[in-house]
CSV table of C-alpha atoms and ligand atoms in Angstrom, one decimal:
chain,number,residue,atom,x,y,z
A,380,MET,CA,1.0,-18.8,-23.9
A,381,SER,CA,4.3,-19.4,-25.6
A,382,SER,CA,7.2,-17.0,-24.7
A,383,THR,CA,8.2,-17.1,-28.4
A,384,ARG,CA,5.2,-14.9,-29.5
A,385,SER,CA,4.5,-11.3,-28.7
A,386,VAL,CA,2.3,-10.2,-25.8
A,387,ARG,CA,-0.8,-8.7,-27.5
A,388,LEU,CA,-2.5,-5.6,-26.1
A,389,ALA,CA,-6.0,-4.2,-26.7
A,390,LEU,CA,-6.0,-0.5,-26.0
A,391,LEU,CA,-9.4,1.0,-25.0
A,392,GLY,CA,-9.2,4.8,-25.4
A,393,CYS,CA,-6.7,6.9,-27.3
A,394,GLY,CA,-7.1,10.4,-25.8
A,395,THR,CA,-4.8,12.3,-23.4
A,396,VAL,CA,-3.4,9.2,-21.7
A,397,GLY,CA,-4.0,6.6,-24.4
A,398,SER,CA,-2.1,8.5,-27.2
A,399,GLU,CA,0.9,8.8,-24.9
A,400,VAL,CA,0.7,5.0,-24.1
A,401,VAL,CA,0.9,4.4,-27.9
A,402,ARG,CA,3.9,6.8,-28.2
A,403,LEU,CA,5.8,5.2,-25.3
A,404,LEU,CA,5.1,1.7,-26.6
A,405,HIS,CA,6.6,2.8,-29.9
A,406,GLU,CA,9.6,4.8,-28.5
A,407,GLN,CA,10.6,2.2,-26.0
A,408,ALA,CA,9.8,-1.0,-28.0
A,409,ALA,CA,13.3,-2.4,-28.0
A,410,ASP,CA,13.9,-1.8,-24.2
A,411,LEU,CA,10.4,-3.1,-23.4
A,412,THR,CA,11.1,-6.3,-25.3
A,413,ALA,CA,14.4,-6.8,-23.5
A,414,ARG,CA,12.8,-6.2,-20.1
A,415,ILE,CA,9.8,-8.4,-20.7
A,416,GLY,CA,11.4,-11.1,-22.7
A,417,ALA,CA,9.0,-10.8,-25.6
A,418,PRO,CA,7.7,-7.9,-27.8
A,419,LEU,CA,4.5,-6.0,-27.0
A,420,GLU,CA,2.2,-5.7,-29.9
A,421,LEU,CA,-1.0,-3.6,-30.2
A,422,ALA,CA,-3.8,-5.8,-31.4
A,423,GLY,CA,-6.3,-2.9,-31.7
A,424,ILE,CA,-7.3,0.4,-30.4
A,425,ALA,CA,-10.9,1.2,-29.5
A,426,VAL,CA,-12.1,4.8,-29.7
A,427,ARG,CA,-15.4,6.6,-29.9
A,428,ARG,CA,-14.8,8.6,-33.1
A,429,LEU,CA,-12.9,6.9,-36.0
A,430,GLY,CA,-12.6,10.2,-37.9
A,431,ARG,CA,-10.9,12.1,-35.1
A,432,GLU,CA,-7.6,13.8,-36.0
A,433,ARG,CA,-4.8,12.0,-34.0
A,434,GLY,CA,-1.8,13.9,-35.2
A,435,ASP,CA,1.4,12.0,-35.9
A,436,LEU,CA,0.6,9.0,-33.8
A,437,PRO,CA,3.1,6.2,-34.6
A,438,VAL,CA,0.5,3.5,-35.2
A,439,ASP,CA,-1.2,1.7,-38.1
A,440,PRO,CA,-4.5,3.5,-38.7
A,441,SER,CA,-6.2,0.1,-39.5
A,442,LEU,CA,-5.9,-0.8,-35.8
A,443,PHE,CA,-8.6,1.7,-34.8
A,444,THR,CA,-12.1,0.4,-34.1
A,445,THR,CA,-15.3,1.6,-32.4
A,446,ASP,CA,-16.2,-1.9,-31.4
A,447,ALA,CA,-14.4,-2.3,-28.0
A,448,LEU,CA,-16.3,-5.4,-27.1
A,449,SER,CA,-15.3,-7.4,-30.2
A,450,LEU,CA,-11.7,-6.3,-29.7
A,451,ILE,CA,-11.4,-7.5,-26.1
A,452,LYS,CA,-13.1,-10.8,-27.0
A,453,ARG,CA,-10.5,-11.7,-29.6
A,454,ASP,CA,-8.5,-14.8,-28.7
A,455,ASP,CA,-5.2,-13.2,-29.5
A,456,VAL,CA,-5.5,-10.4,-26.9
A,457,ASP,CA,-3.5,-11.0,-23.7
A,458,VAL,CA,-3.8,-7.7,-21.9
A,459,VAL,CA,-6.6,-5.1,-22.0
A,460,ILE,CA,-5.6,-1.5,-21.2
A,461,GLU,CA,-8.5,0.8,-20.3
A,462,VAL,CA,-8.0,4.5,-20.6
A,463,VAL,CA,-11.5,5.6,-21.5
A,464,GLY,CA,-12.8,6.5,-18.0
A,465,GLY,CA,-16.3,6.6,-16.5
A,466,ILE,CA,-18.3,3.7,-15.0
A,467,GLU,CA,-20.1,2.2,-18.1
A,468,PRO,CA,-19.2,0.7,-20.5
A,469,ALA,CA,-15.7,0.5,-19.0
A,470,ARG,CA,-17.0,-1.7,-16.1
A,471,SER,CA,-18.7,-4.3,-18.4
A,472,TRP,CA,-15.6,-4.4,-20.7
A,473,LEU,CA,-13.2,-5.0,-17.8
A,474,ILE,CA,-15.4,-7.7,-16.2
A,475,GLU,CA,-15.7,-9.4,-19.5
A,476,SER,CA,-11.9,-9.3,-20.0
A,477,LEU,CA,-10.9,-10.4,-16.5
A,478,ARG,CA,-13.4,-13.3,-16.5
A,479,ALA,CA,-11.9,-14.5,-19.8
A,480,GLY,CA,-8.4,-14.5,-18.2
A,481,LYS,CA,-7.2,-11.3,-19.8
A,482,SER,CA,-5.2,-9.1,-17.6
A,483,VAL,CA,-6.3,-5.5,-17.2
A,484,VAL,CA,-4.4,-2.3,-16.8
A,485,THR,CA,-6.6,0.7,-16.0
A,486,ALA,CA,-6.3,4.3,-15.0
A,487,ASN,CA,-10.0,4.6,-14.1
A,488,LYS,CA,-10.1,5.8,-10.5
A,489,ALA,CA,-13.9,6.5,-10.7
A,490,LEU,CA,-14.7,2.9,-11.5
A,491,LEU,CA,-12.2,1.4,-9.0
A,492,ALA,CA,-13.6,3.6,-6.2
A,493,GLU,CA,-17.2,2.8,-7.1
A,494,ASP,CA,-17.0,-0.9,-7.8
A,495,GLY,CA,-13.4,-2.1,-7.3
A,496,GLY,CA,-14.7,-5.2,-5.5
A,497,THR,CA,-16.5,-6.5,-8.6
A,498,LEU,CA,-13.4,-6.0,-10.7
A,499,HIS,CA,-11.2,-7.8,-8.1
A,500,ALA,CA,-13.7,-10.7,-8.0
A,501,ALA,CA,-13.7,-11.0,-11.8
A,502,ALA,CA,-9.9,-11.0,-11.8
A,503,ALA,CA,-9.9,-13.8,-9.2
A,504,GLU,CA,-12.5,-15.8,-11.2
A,505,GLY,CA,-10.5,-15.5,-14.4
A,506,GLY,CA,-7.0,-15.9,-12.8
A,507,ALA,CA,-6.0,-12.6,-14.3
A,508,ASP,CA,-4.1,-9.5,-13.1
A,509,LEU,CA,-5.8,-6.2,-12.3
A,510,TYR,CA,-3.3,-3.3,-12.2
A,511,TYR,CA,-4.2,0.3,-11.6
A,512,GLU,CA,-1.1,2.3,-10.6
A,513,ALA,CA,-2.1,5.3,-12.8
A,514,SER,CA,-5.5,5.7,-11.1
A,515,VAL,CA,-4.0,7.6,-8.1
A,516,ALA,CA,-1.4,10.3,-8.4
A,517,GLY,CA,-0.5,9.7,-12.1
A,518,ALA,CA,3.2,9.0,-12.5
A,519,ILE,CA,4.0,8.5,-8.8
A,520,PRO,CA,4.8,4.9,-7.9
A,521,LEU,CA,2.5,4.7,-4.9
A,522,LEU,CA,0.0,1.8,-5.2
A,523,ARG,CA,2.7,-0.8,-5.8
A,524,PRO,CA,4.6,0.3,-2.6
A,525,LEU,CA,1.3,0.1,-0.7
A,526,ARG,CA,0.3,-3.2,-2.3
A,527,GLU,CA,3.7,-4.9,-2.0
A,528,SER,CA,6.6,-3.1,-0.3
A,529,LEU,CA,4.6,-2.1,2.8
A,530,HIS,CA,2.9,-5.5,3.3
A,531,GLY,CA,5.2,-6.4,6.2
A,532,ASP,CA,4.3,-3.2,8.1
A,533,ARG,CA,1.2,-1.6,9.5
A,534,VAL,CA,0.2,1.7,7.9
A,535,THR,CA,-1.5,4.1,10.3
A,536,GLN,CA,-2.2,7.2,8.2
A,537,VAL,CA,-2.1,8.3,4.6
A,538,THR,CA,-2.3,12.1,4.0
A,539,GLY,CA,-2.2,13.3,0.4
A,540,ILE,CA,-2.5,16.0,-2.2
A,541,VAL,CA,-3.9,13.9,-4.9
A,542,ASN,CA,-5.5,16.4,-7.2
A,543,GLY,CA,-3.3,18.6,-9.4
A,544,THR,CA,-5.9,21.1,-10.5
A,545,THR,CA,-6.9,22.1,-7.0
A,546,ASN,CA,-3.3,22.2,-5.9
A,547,PHE,CA,-2.5,24.5,-8.7
A,548,ILE,CA,-5.4,26.8,-7.7
A,549,LEU,CA,-4.5,26.8,-4.0
A,550,SER,CA,-0.8,27.3,-4.7
A,551,SER,CA,-1.6,30.2,-7.0
A,552,MET,CA,-3.9,31.8,-4.3
A,553,ALA,CA,-1.1,31.4,-1.7
A,554,ALA,CA,1.5,32.9,-4.0
A,555,THR,CA,-0.4,35.8,-5.4
A,556,GLY,CA,-3.3,36.6,-3.0
A,557,ALA,CA,-5.8,35.9,-5.8
A,558,GLY,CA,-9.3,34.7,-5.0
A,559,PHE,CA,-10.7,31.3,-6.1
A,560,ASP,CA,-12.4,32.5,-9.3
A,561,GLU,CA,-9.3,34.2,-10.5
A,562,ALA,CA,-7.0,31.3,-9.8
A,563,LEU,CA,-9.5,28.9,-11.4
A,564,GLU,CA,-9.4,31.0,-14.6
A,565,GLU,CA,-5.6,30.9,-14.7
A,566,ALA,CA,-5.7,27.1,-14.2
A,567,THR,CA,-8.2,26.8,-17.1
A,568,GLU,CA,-6.1,29.0,-19.4
A,569,LEU,CA,-3.0,26.9,-18.7
A,570,GLY,CA,-4.9,23.7,-19.4
A,571,TYR,CA,-4.8,22.3,-15.8
A,572,ALA,CA,-8.5,22.6,-15.1
A,573,GLU,CA,-11.1,21.0,-17.4
A,574,ALA,CA,-13.9,22.9,-19.0
A,575,ASP,CA,-16.1,21.5,-16.3
A,576,PRO,CA,-13.9,21.5,-13.1
A,577,THR,CA,-16.6,20.2,-10.8
A,578,ALA,CA,-15.0,16.8,-10.1
A,579,ASP,CA,-11.8,18.5,-9.2
A,580,VAL,CA,-12.9,21.5,-7.2
A,581,GLU,CA,-15.7,19.7,-5.4
A,582,GLY,CA,-13.3,16.9,-4.3
A,583,PHE,CA,-15.0,14.0,-6.2
A,584,ASP,CA,-11.7,13.2,-8.0
A,585,ALA,CA,-9.7,13.2,-4.7
A,586,ALA,CA,-12.4,11.2,-2.9
A,587,ALA,CA,-12.2,8.4,-5.5
A,588,LYS,CA,-8.4,8.4,-5.1
A,589,ALA,CA,-8.7,8.4,-1.3
A,590,ALA,CA,-11.0,5.4,-1.4
A,591,ILE,CA,-8.4,3.5,-3.4
A,592,LEU,CA,-5.5,4.5,-1.2
A,593,ALA,CA,-7.4,3.6,2.0
A,594,SER,CA,-8.4,0.2,0.7
A,595,LEU,CA,-4.8,-0.7,-0.2
A,596,ALA,CA,-3.2,0.9,2.9
A,597,PHE,CA,-5.5,-0.8,5.4
A,598,HIS,CA,-6.4,-4.1,3.7
A,599,THR,CA,-10.1,-3.3,3.7
A,600,ARG,CA,-12.6,-2.2,1.1
A,601,VAL,CA,-13.5,1.5,1.0
A,602,THR,CA,-15.7,2.9,-1.7
A,603,ALA,CA,-16.1,6.6,-2.8
A,604,ALA,CA,-19.4,6.6,-0.9
A,605,ASP,CA,-17.6,5.9,2.4
A,606,VAL,CA,-15.4,9.1,1.9
A,607,PHE,CA,-16.4,12.3,3.7
A,608,ARG,CA,-16.0,15.0,1.0
A,609,GLU,CA,-16.0,18.8,1.1
A,610,GLY,CA,-14.8,20.8,-1.9
A,611,MET,CA,-12.5,23.8,-1.9
A,612,THR,CA,-14.6,26.4,-3.7
A,613,GLY,CA,-15.3,28.1,-0.4
A,614,VAL,CA,-11.6,28.9,0.3
A,615,THR,CA,-11.2,32.7,0.1
A,616,ALA,CA,-8.3,35.0,-0.3
A,617,GLY,CA,-9.0,36.0,3.3
A,618,ASP,CA,-8.7,32.4,4.5
A,619,MET,CA,-5.3,32.1,2.7
A,620,ALA,CA,-4.1,35.4,4.3
A,621,SER,CA,-5.3,34.2,7.7
A,622,ALA,CA,-3.4,30.9,7.2
A,623,LYS,CA,-0.3,32.9,6.3
A,624,GLU,CA,-0.5,34.9,9.5
A,625,MET,CA,-0.5,31.6,11.4
A,626,GLY,CA,2.6,30.3,9.5
A,627,CYS,CA,0.3,27.9,7.5
A,628,THR,CA,-1.0,27.3,4.0
A,629,ILE,CA,-4.2,25.7,2.8
A,630,LYS,CA,-4.3,22.4,0.8
A,631,LEU,CA,-7.0,20.1,-0.4
A,632,LEU,CA,-6.1,17.0,1.6
A,633,CYS,CA,-7.2,13.4,1.5
A,634,ILE,CA,-6.7,11.8,4.9
A,635,ALA,CA,-7.1,8.1,5.6
A,636,GLN,CA,-6.6,7.0,9.2
A,637,ARG,CA,-6.7,3.7,10.9
A,638,GLY,CA,-8.2,4.0,14.4
A,639,SER,CA,-10.1,2.0,17.0
A,640,GLY,CA,-13.5,2.5,18.3
A,641,VAL,CA,-15.9,0.6,20.6
A,642,GLU,CA,-16.6,-1.9,17.7
A,643,GLY,CA,-12.9,-2.6,17.1
A,644,ASP,CA,-10.5,-1.3,14.5
A,645,THR,CA,-11.9,1.3,12.1
A,646,VAL,CA,-10.9,3.5,9.2
A,647,SER,CA,-11.8,7.1,8.5
A,648,VAL,CA,-11.4,8.6,5.1
A,649,ARG,CA,-12.0,12.3,4.3
A,650,VAL,CA,-11.3,14.9,1.7
A,651,HIS,CA,-11.5,18.6,2.6
A,652,PRO,CA,-9.4,21.8,2.5
A,653,ALA,CA,-7.3,22.2,5.6
A,654,MET,CA,-4.7,24.5,7.0
A,655,ILE,CA,-1.3,22.9,7.4
A,656,PRO,CA,1.9,24.4,8.8
A,657,LEU,CA,4.5,25.6,6.3
A,658,SER,CA,6.9,23.1,8.0
A,659,HIS,CA,4.7,20.2,7.0
A,660,PRO,CA,6.2,18.1,4.1
A,661,LEU,CA,3.0,18.6,2.1
A,662,ALA,CA,3.0,22.5,2.4
A,663,GLY,CA,5.8,22.9,-0.1
A,664,VAL,CA,4.1,20.8,-2.8
A,665,GLY,CA,3.2,23.5,-5.4
A,666,ASP,CA,2.0,23.9,-8.9
A,667,ALA,CA,0.0,20.9,-10.1
A,668,PHE,CA,2.2,18.4,-8.4
A,669,ASN,CA,0.8,15.6,-6.1
A,670,ALA,CA,2.4,14.2,-3.0
A,671,VAL,CA,1.4,11.5,-0.6
A,672,PHE,CA,2.7,11.2,3.0
A,673,VAL,CA,2.4,7.7,4.4
A,674,GLU,CA,3.0,6.9,8.1
A,675,ALA,CA,3.7,3.3,9.0
A,676,GLU,CA,4.6,1.8,12.4
A,677,ALA,CA,8.0,0.3,11.4
A,678,ALA,CA,8.9,2.4,8.4
A,679,GLY,CA,8.0,5.7,9.9
A,680,PRO,CA,7.2,8.6,7.6
A,681,LEU,CA,7.4,8.1,3.8
A,682,MET,CA,6.9,10.8,1.2
A,683,PHE,CA,5.9,10.1,-2.5
A,684,TYR,CA,6.0,13.1,-4.8
A,685,GLY,CA,5.6,13.8,-8.5
A,686,ARG,CA,3.3,14.6,-11.4
A,687,GLY,CA,-0.2,13.4,-10.7
A,688,ALA,CA,-1.7,14.1,-14.1
A,689,GLY,CA,-0.9,14.7,-17.8
A,690,GLY,CA,-0.8,12.3,-20.6
A,691,ARG,CA,2.9,11.3,-20.6
A,692,PRO,CA,3.4,11.1,-16.8
A,693,THR,CA,0.2,9.0,-16.5
A,694,ALA,CA,1.3,6.8,-19.4
A,695,SER,CA,4.5,6.1,-17.6
A,696,ALA,CA,2.5,4.4,-14.8
A,697,VAL,CA,0.4,2.6,-17.3
A,698,LEU,CA,3.5,1.2,-19.1
A,699,GLY,CA,4.9,0.0,-15.7
A,700,ASP,CA,1.7,-2.0,-15.2
A,701,ILE,CA,1.8,-3.3,-18.8
A,702,VAL,CA,5.3,-4.7,-18.2
A,703,ALA,CA,4.3,-6.4,-15.0
A,704,ALA,CA,1.1,-7.9,-16.6
A,705,ALA,CA,3.1,-9.0,-19.6
A,706,ARG,CA,5.8,-10.7,-17.5
A,707,ASN,CA,3.2,-12.5,-15.5
A,708,LYS,CA,1.5,-13.7,-18.7
A,709,LEU,CA,4.8,-15.1,-19.9
A,710,THR,CA,5.7,-16.9,-16.7
A,711,GLY,CA,2.1,-18.0,-15.9
A,712,THR,CA,2.0,-16.1,-12.6
A,713,ARG,CA,-0.4,-13.6,-11.1
A,714,ALA,CA,0.1,-10.4,-9.2
A,715,PRO,CA,-1.0,-10.4,-5.5
A,716,SER,CA,-4.8,-10.4,-5.4
A,717,GLU,CA,-6.9,-7.9,-3.4
A,718,SER,CA,-6.1,-7.9,0.3
A,719,ASN,CA,-9.3,-7.0,2.2
A,720,TYR,CA,-9.1,-9.3,5.2
A,721,ALA,CA,-9.2,-6.5,7.8
A,722,SER,CA,-12.8,-5.6,6.9
A,723,LEU,CA,-12.6,-2.4,8.9
A,724,ALA,CA,-15.8,-0.4,9.8
A,725,VAL,CA,-15.8,3.1,8.4
A,726,ARG,CA,-15.9,5.7,11.1
A,727,PRO,CA,-18.3,8.6,10.5
A,728,ILE,CA,-16.9,12.0,10.0
A,729,GLY,CA,-18.4,13.2,13.3
A,730,GLU,CA,-16.1,10.8,15.2
A,731,SER,CA,-12.9,12.0,13.4
A,732,MET,CA,-10.6,14.0,15.7
A,733,THR,CA,-9.6,17.3,14.2
A,734,ARG,CA,-9.1,21.0,15.0
A,735,TYR,CA,-11.0,24.0,13.6
A,736,HIS,CA,-9.9,27.5,12.7
A,737,ILE,CA,-13.0,29.7,13.0
A,738,SER,CA,-13.1,33.3,12.0
A,739,LEU,CA,-16.1,35.3,13.5
A,740,ASP,CA,-17.4,38.9,13.1
A,741,VAL,CA,-18.8,39.8,16.6
A,742,ALA,CA,-20.2,42.8,18.4
A,743,GLU,CA,-17.5,44.7,20.4
A,744,ARG,CA,-18.9,45.0,23.9
A,745,PRO,CA,-18.1,43.6,27.4
A,746,GLY,CA,-18.8,39.9,27.9
A,747,VAL,CA,-18.7,38.9,24.2
A,748,LEU,CA,-15.5,36.9,24.5
A,749,ALA,CA,-16.8,35.1,27.6
A,750,THR,CA,-20.1,34.2,25.9
A,751,VAL,CA,-18.2,32.8,22.8
A,752,ALA,CA,-15.8,30.9,25.0
A,753,GLY,CA,-18.8,29.5,26.9
A,754,VAL,CA,-20.2,28.0,23.8
A,755,PHE,CA,-17.0,26.1,23.2
A,756,ALA,CA,-17.0,24.9,26.8
A,757,GLN,CA,-20.6,23.7,26.5
A,758,HIS,CA,-19.5,21.4,23.6
A,759,GLU,CA,-16.4,20.3,25.4
A,760,VAL,CA,-14.2,21.9,22.8
A,761,SER,CA,-11.0,23.3,24.1
A,762,ILE,CA,-9.7,26.6,22.7
A,763,ALA,CA,-6.0,26.7,21.8
A,764,THR,CA,-5.6,30.3,20.6
A,765,VAL,CA,-7.8,33.4,20.3
A,766,ARG,CA,-6.9,36.5,18.3
A,767,GLN,CA,-9.0,39.6,18.4
A,768,SER,CA,-8.8,42.7,16.1
A,769,GLY,CA,-11.2,45.4,17.2
A,770,ARG,CA,-13.0,48.1,15.4
A,771,GLU,CA,-15.5,50.8,16.8
A,772,ASP,CA,-18.5,48.5,17.7
A,773,ASP,CA,-17.6,45.3,16.1
A,774,ALA,CA,-14.6,43.0,16.2
A,775,LYS,CA,-13.0,40.0,14.4
A,776,LEU,CA,-12.2,36.9,16.4
A,777,VAL,CA,-10.0,34.1,15.1
A,778,ILE,CA,-10.2,31.0,17.2
A,779,VAL,CA,-8.2,27.8,16.8
A,780,THR,CA,-9.3,24.8,18.8
A,781,HIS,CA,-7.5,21.9,20.2
A,782,SER,CA,-8.3,18.5,18.8
A,783,ALA,CA,-12.0,17.4,19.3
A,784,PRO,CA,-14.5,15.2,17.6
A,785,ASP,CA,-15.7,16.8,14.3
A,786,ALA,CA,-19.3,16.5,15.5
A,787,ALA,CA,-18.6,18.6,18.6
A,788,LEU,CA,-16.8,21.2,16.5
A,789,ALA,CA,-19.6,21.4,14.0
A,790,ALA,CA,-22.2,21.7,16.8
A,791,THR,CA,-20.1,24.5,18.3
A,792,VAL,CA,-20.1,26.4,15.0
A,793,GLU,CA,-23.8,25.9,14.7
A,794,ALA,CA,-24.4,27.2,18.2
A,795,LEU,CA,-22.2,30.2,17.6
A,796,SER,CA,-24.2,31.1,14.4
A,797,ARG,CA,-27.3,31.4,16.6
A,798,LEU,CA,-25.8,34.0,19.0
A,799,ASP,CA,-27.1,37.6,18.6
A,800,ILE,CA,-23.6,38.9,19.2
A,801,VAL,CA,-22.1,36.9,16.3
A,802,ARG,CA,-22.7,39.0,13.2
A,803,SER,CA,-21.3,36.4,10.8
A,804,ILE,CA,-19.1,33.3,10.7
A,805,ALA,CA,-16.6,34.4,8.1
A,806,SER,CA,-14.9,31.0,7.7
A,807,VAL,CA,-14.4,27.6,9.2
A,808,LEU,CA,-11.4,25.5,8.2
A,809,ARG,CA,-10.0,22.3,9.6
A,810,VAL,CA,-6.4,22.4,10.8
A,811,GLU,CA,-4.2,19.4,10.3
A,812,GLY,CA,-0.6,18.4,10.8
A,813,GLY,CA,0.4,20.2,13.9
A,814,ALA,CA,-0.6,23.6,12.8
A,815,GLY,CA,-2.1,26.1,15.1
B,477,NDP,P1,-9.7,11.4,-22.8
B,477,NDP,O1,-11.1,12.0,-22.7
B,477,NDP,O2,-8.7,12.3,-23.2
B,477,NDP,O3,-9.8,10.1,-23.7
B,477,NDP,C1,-10.8,9.2,-23.6
B,477,NDP,C2,-10.6,8.2,-24.8
B,477,NDP,O4,-11.7,7.2,-24.7
B,477,NDP,C3,-10.8,8.8,-26.2
B,477,NDP,O5,-9.8,8.3,-27.0
B,477,NDP,C4,-12.2,8.4,-26.6
B,477,NDP,O6,-12.3,8.3,-28.0
B,477,NDP,C5,-12.3,7.1,-25.9
B,477,NDP,N1,-13.7,6.7,-25.7
B,477,NDP,C6,-14.7,7.4,-25.0
B,477,NDP,N2,-15.8,6.8,-25.0
B,477,NDP,C7,-15.6,5.6,-25.7
B,477,NDP,C8,-16.4,4.5,-26.0
B,477,NDP,N3,-17.7,4.4,-25.7
B,477,NDP,N4,-15.9,3.5,-26.8
B,477,NDP,C9,-14.6,3.6,-27.2
B,477,NDP,N5,-13.7,4.6,-26.9
B,477,NDP,C10,-14.3,5.6,-26.1
B,477,NDP,O7,-9.4,10.9,-21.3
B,477,NDP,P2,-8.0,10.8,-20.6
B,477,NDP,O8,-7.0,10.1,-21.4
B,477,NDP,O9,-7.7,12.1,-20.0
B,477,NDP,O10,-8.4,9.8,-19.3
B,477,NDP,C11,-8.5,8.4,-19.5
B,477,NDP,C12,-8.6,7.8,-18.1
B,477,NDP,O11,-7.3,8.0,-17.4
B,477,NDP,C13,-9.7,8.2,-17.2
B,477,NDP,O12,-10.1,7.2,-16.4
B,477,NDP,C14,-9.0,9.3,-16.3
B,477,NDP,O13,-9.6,9.4,-15.1
B,477,NDP,C15,-7.6,8.6,-16.2
B,477,NDP,N6,-6.6,9.5,-15.8
B,477,NDP,C16,-6.3,10.6,-16.6
B,477,NDP,C17,-5.3,11.5,-16.3
B,477,NDP,C18,-5.0,12.7,-17.1
B,477,NDP,O14,-4.1,13.5,-16.7
B,477,NDP,N7,-5.7,12.9,-18.2
B,477,NDP,C19,-4.4,11.2,-15.1
B,477,NDP,C20,-4.8,10.0,-14.4
B,477,NDP,C21,-5.8,9.2,-14.7
B,477,NDP,P3,-12.1,9.5,-29.0
B,477,NDP,O15,-10.6,9.7,-29.1
B,477,NDP,O16,-12.6,9.0,-30.3
B,477,NDP,O17,-12.8,10.7,-28.5
B,478,HSE,N1,-8.1,16.1,-12.8
B,478,HSE,C1,-7.1,15.3,-12.1
B,478,HSE,C2,-6.2,16.3,-11.4
B,478,HSE,C3,-6.4,14.4,-13.1
B,478,HSE,O1,-6.3,17.5,-11.6
B,478,HSE,O2,-5.3,15.8,-10.7
B,478,HSE,C4,-5.6,13.3,-12.5
B,478,HSE,O3,-6.4,12.4,-12.0
């Protein structure tokens, strides 16, 4: 294309994120032109409902269409921006665009985590760019550092708080002593949680982001199906109080680790609530903020922090990608393509090394502690600390283990639940980051 004409954009979706993309394109038009070397121009905007009220959006109403496919097929479209979400029809639109040589900017974590490989293949086939900075941790520049800046280093672990809704809920529980239901209600009232919060509280949203992070950090392909996922609906006010007593808090973490097993190098990726010490860099990440802690061999620890959601912060990341894609269009270059040469095997959760915090209600009589300790010993799980608070004929035991394979820890809990002297297992939480 000639650098004398504008770079033409097809915007698919004009909701929370899309409408802010339109606003930023308008507000920053002059600077964007100067930075790119040519103006950006909206060729069309595909939406589901033409009649929807869109407020004072600074855009010509005749640009709206419900025919996304015809829009992306137009010869004068250079870059396709997808902020619709979901798997289909987004996947078909993006494959069509990329194969036709049109660069794609998307915020669609669900699609990238489910079928990123197909999108990358279509981009390679069409010689087009595929950018998706906004798909993980909203405004935080994170994927480009993993995809480019850290390519001379070896990343060993990525630990993140990548879901704002659940971080708001857990931060509120920690601050006020509220239970999960009460904190979720507050998050919904304040507009953080969606009407159906399942994807957030059950960890599906974080698992999709974890898959994308692990793929980029370890040069391999990880899909959402490879991620061990446990939601945070079971975290109680009692768990949070218990964490506090240990100098900890509870966060929904995504943890991607490079390791080695008998078959060679491996990767493990998991999402679950975990206790972390208050001294951990992620413990102070409150409200609906996101943060990702990256450990690399030469760089050491790196922390990325900021707003992980919201229309305007997310649009900031989308705009950054649009600028990159537009520059490449003008100079006839391409962004680095997918790097998946490492082809790491995914380690099952049972082989992940972690620690457990287990809270048990037991009978108060001689030999109970010895019996409980015996179960840990049988499963080769070493106990780090035990705290007992006694009552008349029953007692509460809080046990924190040393690091052990998750399968051994889970089997220990299962065996404990079958003991007559164990009246109930009040809670089981993983412990990460040196807590305990
Ligand atoms: P919204 O639901 O607010 O907006 C979706 C948009 O897509 C709407 O404009 C809707 O049209 C349009 N749309 C839906 N179906 C179709 C269709 N079949 N054809 C054409 N247009 C369609 O979503 P968000 O803006 O919140 O999210 C968009 C993407 O960004 C998702 O992938 C999400 O995961 C991701 N994301 C969102 C963040 C956020 O904070 N919201 C943060 C990070 C990523 P209409 O306006 O007519 O309803
Ligand atoms: N529902 C997500 C969150 C939006 O709460 O973080 C950003 O992906």
